[in-house]
mmCIF file of C-alpha atoms and ligand atoms in Angstrom:
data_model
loop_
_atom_site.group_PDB
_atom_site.id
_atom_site.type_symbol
_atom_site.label_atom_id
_atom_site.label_comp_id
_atom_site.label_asym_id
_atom_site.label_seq_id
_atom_site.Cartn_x
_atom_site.Cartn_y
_atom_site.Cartn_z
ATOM 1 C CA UNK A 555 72.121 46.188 26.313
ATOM 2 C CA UNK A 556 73.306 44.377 29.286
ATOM 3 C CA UNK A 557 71.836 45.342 32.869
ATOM 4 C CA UNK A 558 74.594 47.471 34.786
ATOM 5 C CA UNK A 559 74.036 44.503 37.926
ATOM 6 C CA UNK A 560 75.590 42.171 35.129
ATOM 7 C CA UNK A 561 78.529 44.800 34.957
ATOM 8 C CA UNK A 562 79.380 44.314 38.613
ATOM 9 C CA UNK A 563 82.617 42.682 39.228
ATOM 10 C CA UNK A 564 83.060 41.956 42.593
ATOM 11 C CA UNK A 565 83.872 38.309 44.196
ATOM 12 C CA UNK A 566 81.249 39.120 46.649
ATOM 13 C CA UNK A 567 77.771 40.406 46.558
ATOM 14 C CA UNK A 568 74.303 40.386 48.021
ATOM 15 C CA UNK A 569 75.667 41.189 51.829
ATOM 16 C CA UNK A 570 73.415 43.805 54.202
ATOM 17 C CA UNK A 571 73.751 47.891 52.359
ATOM 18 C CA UNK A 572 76.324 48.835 54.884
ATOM 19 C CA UNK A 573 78.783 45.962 53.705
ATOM 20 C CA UNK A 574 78.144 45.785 50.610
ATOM 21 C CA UNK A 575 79.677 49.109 50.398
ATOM 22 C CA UNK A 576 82.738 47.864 52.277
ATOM 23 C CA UNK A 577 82.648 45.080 49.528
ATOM 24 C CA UNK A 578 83.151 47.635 47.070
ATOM 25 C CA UNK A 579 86.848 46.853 47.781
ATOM 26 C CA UNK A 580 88.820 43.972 47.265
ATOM 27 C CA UNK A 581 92.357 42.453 46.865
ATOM 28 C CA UNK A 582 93.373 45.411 44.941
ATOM 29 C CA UNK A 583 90.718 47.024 43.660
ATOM 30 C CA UNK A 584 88.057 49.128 44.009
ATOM 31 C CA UNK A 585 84.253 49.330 41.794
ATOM 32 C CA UNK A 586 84.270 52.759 42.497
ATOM 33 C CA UNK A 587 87.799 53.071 40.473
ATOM 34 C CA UNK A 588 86.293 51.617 37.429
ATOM 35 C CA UNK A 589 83.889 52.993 34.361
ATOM 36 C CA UNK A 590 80.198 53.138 35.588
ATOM 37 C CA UNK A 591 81.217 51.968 38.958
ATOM 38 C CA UNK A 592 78.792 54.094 41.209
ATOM 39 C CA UNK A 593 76.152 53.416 38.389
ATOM 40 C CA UNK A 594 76.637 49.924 38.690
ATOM 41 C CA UNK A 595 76.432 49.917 43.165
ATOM 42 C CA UNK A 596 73.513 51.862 42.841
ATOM 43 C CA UNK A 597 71.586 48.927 40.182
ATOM 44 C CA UNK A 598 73.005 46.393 42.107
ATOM 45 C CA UNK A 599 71.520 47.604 45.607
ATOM 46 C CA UNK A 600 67.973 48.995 43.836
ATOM 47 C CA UNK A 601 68.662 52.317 44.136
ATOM 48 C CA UNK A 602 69.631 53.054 40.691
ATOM 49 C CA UNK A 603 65.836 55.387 40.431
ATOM 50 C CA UNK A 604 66.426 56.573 44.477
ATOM 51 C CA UNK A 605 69.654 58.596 43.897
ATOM 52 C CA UNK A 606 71.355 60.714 41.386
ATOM 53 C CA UNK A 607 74.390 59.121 39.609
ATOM 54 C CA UNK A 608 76.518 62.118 40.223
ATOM 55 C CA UNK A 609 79.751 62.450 41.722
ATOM 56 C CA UNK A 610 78.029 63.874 44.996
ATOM 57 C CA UNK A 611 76.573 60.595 45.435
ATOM 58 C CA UNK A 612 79.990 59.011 45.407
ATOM 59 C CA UNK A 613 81.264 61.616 47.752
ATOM 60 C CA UNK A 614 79.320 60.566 50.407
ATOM 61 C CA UNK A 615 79.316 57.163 49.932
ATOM 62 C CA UNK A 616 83.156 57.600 50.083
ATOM 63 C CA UNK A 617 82.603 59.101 53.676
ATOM 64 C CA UNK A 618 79.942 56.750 54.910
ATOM 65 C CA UNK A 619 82.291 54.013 53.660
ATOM 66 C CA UNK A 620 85.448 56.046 55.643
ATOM 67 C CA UNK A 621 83.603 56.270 58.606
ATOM 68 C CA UNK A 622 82.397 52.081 58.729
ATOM 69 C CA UNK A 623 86.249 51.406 57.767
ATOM 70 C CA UNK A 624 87.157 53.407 61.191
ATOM 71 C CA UNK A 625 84.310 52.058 62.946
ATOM 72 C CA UNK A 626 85.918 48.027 62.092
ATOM 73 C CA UNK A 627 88.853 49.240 63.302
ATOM 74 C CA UNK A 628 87.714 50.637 66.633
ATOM 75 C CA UNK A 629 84.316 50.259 67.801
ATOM 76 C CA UNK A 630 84.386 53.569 69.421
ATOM 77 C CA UNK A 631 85.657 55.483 66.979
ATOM 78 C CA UNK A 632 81.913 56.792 66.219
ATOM 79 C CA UNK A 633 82.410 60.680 65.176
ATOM 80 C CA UNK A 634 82.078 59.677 61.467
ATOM 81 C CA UNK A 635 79.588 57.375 61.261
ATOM 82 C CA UNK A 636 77.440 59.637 63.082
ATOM 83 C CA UNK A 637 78.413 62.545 61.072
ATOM 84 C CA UNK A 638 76.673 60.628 58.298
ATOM 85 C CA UNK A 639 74.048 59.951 60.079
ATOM 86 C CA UNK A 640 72.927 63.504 60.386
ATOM 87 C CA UNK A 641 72.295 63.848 57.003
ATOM 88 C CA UNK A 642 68.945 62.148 57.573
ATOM 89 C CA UNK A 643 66.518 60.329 59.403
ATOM 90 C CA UNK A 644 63.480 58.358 59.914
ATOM 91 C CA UNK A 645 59.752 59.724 59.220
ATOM 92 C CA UNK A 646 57.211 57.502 60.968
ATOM 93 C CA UNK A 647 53.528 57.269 59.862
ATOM 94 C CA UNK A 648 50.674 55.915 59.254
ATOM 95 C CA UNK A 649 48.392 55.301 56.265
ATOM 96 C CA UNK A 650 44.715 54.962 56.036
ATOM 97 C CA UNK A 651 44.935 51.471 56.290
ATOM 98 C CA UNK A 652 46.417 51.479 59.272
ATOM 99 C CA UNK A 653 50.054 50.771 58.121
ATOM 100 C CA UNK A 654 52.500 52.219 59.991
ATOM 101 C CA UNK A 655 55.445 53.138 57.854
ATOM 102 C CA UNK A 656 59.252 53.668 57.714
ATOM 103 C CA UNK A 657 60.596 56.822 55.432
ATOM 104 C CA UNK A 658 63.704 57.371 55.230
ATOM 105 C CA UNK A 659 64.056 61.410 54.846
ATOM 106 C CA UNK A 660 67.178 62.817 53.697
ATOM 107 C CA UNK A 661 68.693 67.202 53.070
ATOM 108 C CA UNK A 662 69.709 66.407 49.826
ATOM 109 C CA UNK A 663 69.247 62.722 47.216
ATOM 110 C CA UNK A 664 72.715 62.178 47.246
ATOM 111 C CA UNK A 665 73.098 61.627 50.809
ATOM 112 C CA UNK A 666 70.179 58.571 50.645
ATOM 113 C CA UNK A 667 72.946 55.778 49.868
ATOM 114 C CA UNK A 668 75.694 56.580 51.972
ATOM 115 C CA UNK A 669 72.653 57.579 54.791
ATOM 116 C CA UNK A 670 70.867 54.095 53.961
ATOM 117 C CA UNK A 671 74.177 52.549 54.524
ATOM 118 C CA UNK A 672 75.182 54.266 57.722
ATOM 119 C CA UNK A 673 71.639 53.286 59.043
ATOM 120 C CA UNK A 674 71.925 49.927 57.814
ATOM 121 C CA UNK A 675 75.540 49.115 59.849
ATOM 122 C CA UNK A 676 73.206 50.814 63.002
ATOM 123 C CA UNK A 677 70.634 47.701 62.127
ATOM 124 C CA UNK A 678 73.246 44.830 62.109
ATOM 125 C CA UNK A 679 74.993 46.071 65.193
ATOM 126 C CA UNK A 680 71.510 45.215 66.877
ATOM 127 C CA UNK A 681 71.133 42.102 65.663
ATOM 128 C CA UNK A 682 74.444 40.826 66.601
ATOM 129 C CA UNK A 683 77.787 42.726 66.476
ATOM 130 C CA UNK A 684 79.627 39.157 66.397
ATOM 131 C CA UNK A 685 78.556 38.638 63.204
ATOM 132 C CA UNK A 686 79.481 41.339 60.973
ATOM 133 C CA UNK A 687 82.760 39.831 60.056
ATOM 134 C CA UNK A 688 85.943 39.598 58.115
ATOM 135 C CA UNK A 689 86.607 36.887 56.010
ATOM 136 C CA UNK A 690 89.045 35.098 57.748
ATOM 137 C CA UNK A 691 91.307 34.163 54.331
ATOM 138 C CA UNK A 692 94.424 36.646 55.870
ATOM 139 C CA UNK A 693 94.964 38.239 51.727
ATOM 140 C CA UNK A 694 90.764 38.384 51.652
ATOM 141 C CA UNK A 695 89.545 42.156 53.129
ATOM 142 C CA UNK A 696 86.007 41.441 52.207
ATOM 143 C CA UNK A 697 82.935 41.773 54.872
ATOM 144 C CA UNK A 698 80.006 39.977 55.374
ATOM 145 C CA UNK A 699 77.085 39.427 58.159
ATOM 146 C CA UNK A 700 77.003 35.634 59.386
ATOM 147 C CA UNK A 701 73.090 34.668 59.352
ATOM 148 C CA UNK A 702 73.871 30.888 59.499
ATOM 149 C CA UNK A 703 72.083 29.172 62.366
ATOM 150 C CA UNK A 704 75.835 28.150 64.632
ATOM 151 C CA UNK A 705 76.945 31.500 63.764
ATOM 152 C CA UNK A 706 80.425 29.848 62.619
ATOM 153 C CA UNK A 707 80.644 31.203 59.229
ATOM 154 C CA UNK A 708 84.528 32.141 58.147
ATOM 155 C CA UNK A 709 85.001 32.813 54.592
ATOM 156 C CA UNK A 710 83.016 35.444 51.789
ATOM 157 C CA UNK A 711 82.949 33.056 50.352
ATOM 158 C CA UNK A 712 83.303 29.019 50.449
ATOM 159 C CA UNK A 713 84.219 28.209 46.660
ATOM 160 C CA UNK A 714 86.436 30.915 46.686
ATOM 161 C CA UNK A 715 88.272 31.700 49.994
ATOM 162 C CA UNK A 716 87.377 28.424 51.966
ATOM 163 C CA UNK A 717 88.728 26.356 49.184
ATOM 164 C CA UNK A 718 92.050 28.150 48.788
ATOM 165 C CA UNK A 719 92.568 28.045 52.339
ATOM 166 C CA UNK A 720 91.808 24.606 52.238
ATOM 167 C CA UNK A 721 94.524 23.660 49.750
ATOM 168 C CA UNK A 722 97.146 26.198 51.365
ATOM 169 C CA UNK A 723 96.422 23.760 54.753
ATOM 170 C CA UNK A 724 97.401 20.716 52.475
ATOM 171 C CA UNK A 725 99.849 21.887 50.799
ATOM 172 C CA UNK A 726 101.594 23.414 53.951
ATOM 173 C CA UNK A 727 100.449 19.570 55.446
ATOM 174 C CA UNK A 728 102.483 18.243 52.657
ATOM 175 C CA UNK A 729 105.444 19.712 52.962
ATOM 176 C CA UNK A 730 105.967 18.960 56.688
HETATM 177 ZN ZN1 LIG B 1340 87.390 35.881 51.361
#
């Protein structure tokens, strides 16, 4: 049997939780839309054994994704996001070896994902705001978090979007 994370479809993976659930749409479609979908976000972000695949789950990954959409759109639009965010929090402690450790504690299972996400956007915004982008291809809606060293990333992806906005430059070059 193939492994669901060989299932997933989308042009762009491997990006921080929080937008890699924004990248769960692009051009015009949606994982979520398609068989297995949720099943197949949960393998590809490890969490397949950490939450329920039940339509719950998707439910509030549907609002955690909402409420980053409104937060791209205006930075202060923060009622949702934190709305999300009260579904859980953060249990510090320490082990006998002296560890200290992060657990993430959540009301219900289904909530861990879209909570995980919501906490991960929270992490990113403290590293640098700047760089949680858009690509800049104007048809491409997919997100990503710029860790290159001149912080001058544009495009998901370069193969993909670079190079098409490459040749629409050289074609529109041409023409003139
Ligand atoms: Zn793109």
């Amino acid at each position: 049997m193939e492994a669901l994370v060989d299932l997933d479809p989308r042009p762009l993976r491997g990006e921080p939780l929080s937008l890699d659930l924004l990248n769960t749409r692009w051009h015009d479609e949606q994982l979520f839309q398609q068989p297995q979908g949720l099943a197949i976000w949960l393998a590809s972000n490890g969490l397949t054994d950490r939450a329920p695949d039940v339509p719950e789950t998707l439910d509030a990954l549907l609002q955690a994704r909402a409420a980053l959409l409104a937060l791209r759109a205006d930075p202060r639009d923060t009622a949702a996001l934190n709305a999300v965010l009260a579904h859980g929090r953060i249990r510090r402690t320490l082990d006998a070896e002296g560890l200290p450790h992060d657990e993430p504690e959540v009301v219900d299972p289904v909530w861990l994902p879209a909570w995980l996400a919501a906490d991960d956007y929270l992490r990113l915004l403290a590293r640098g705001p700047a760089r949680i982008r858009e690509c800049a291809h104007d048809r491409c809606i997919l997100t990503f978090f710029d860790t290159s060293q001149n912080g001058r990333r544009r495009w998901c992806d370069m193969a993909h979007c670079g190079n098409r906005a490459k040749a629409a430059r050289h074609y529109t070059k041409a023409k003139s």
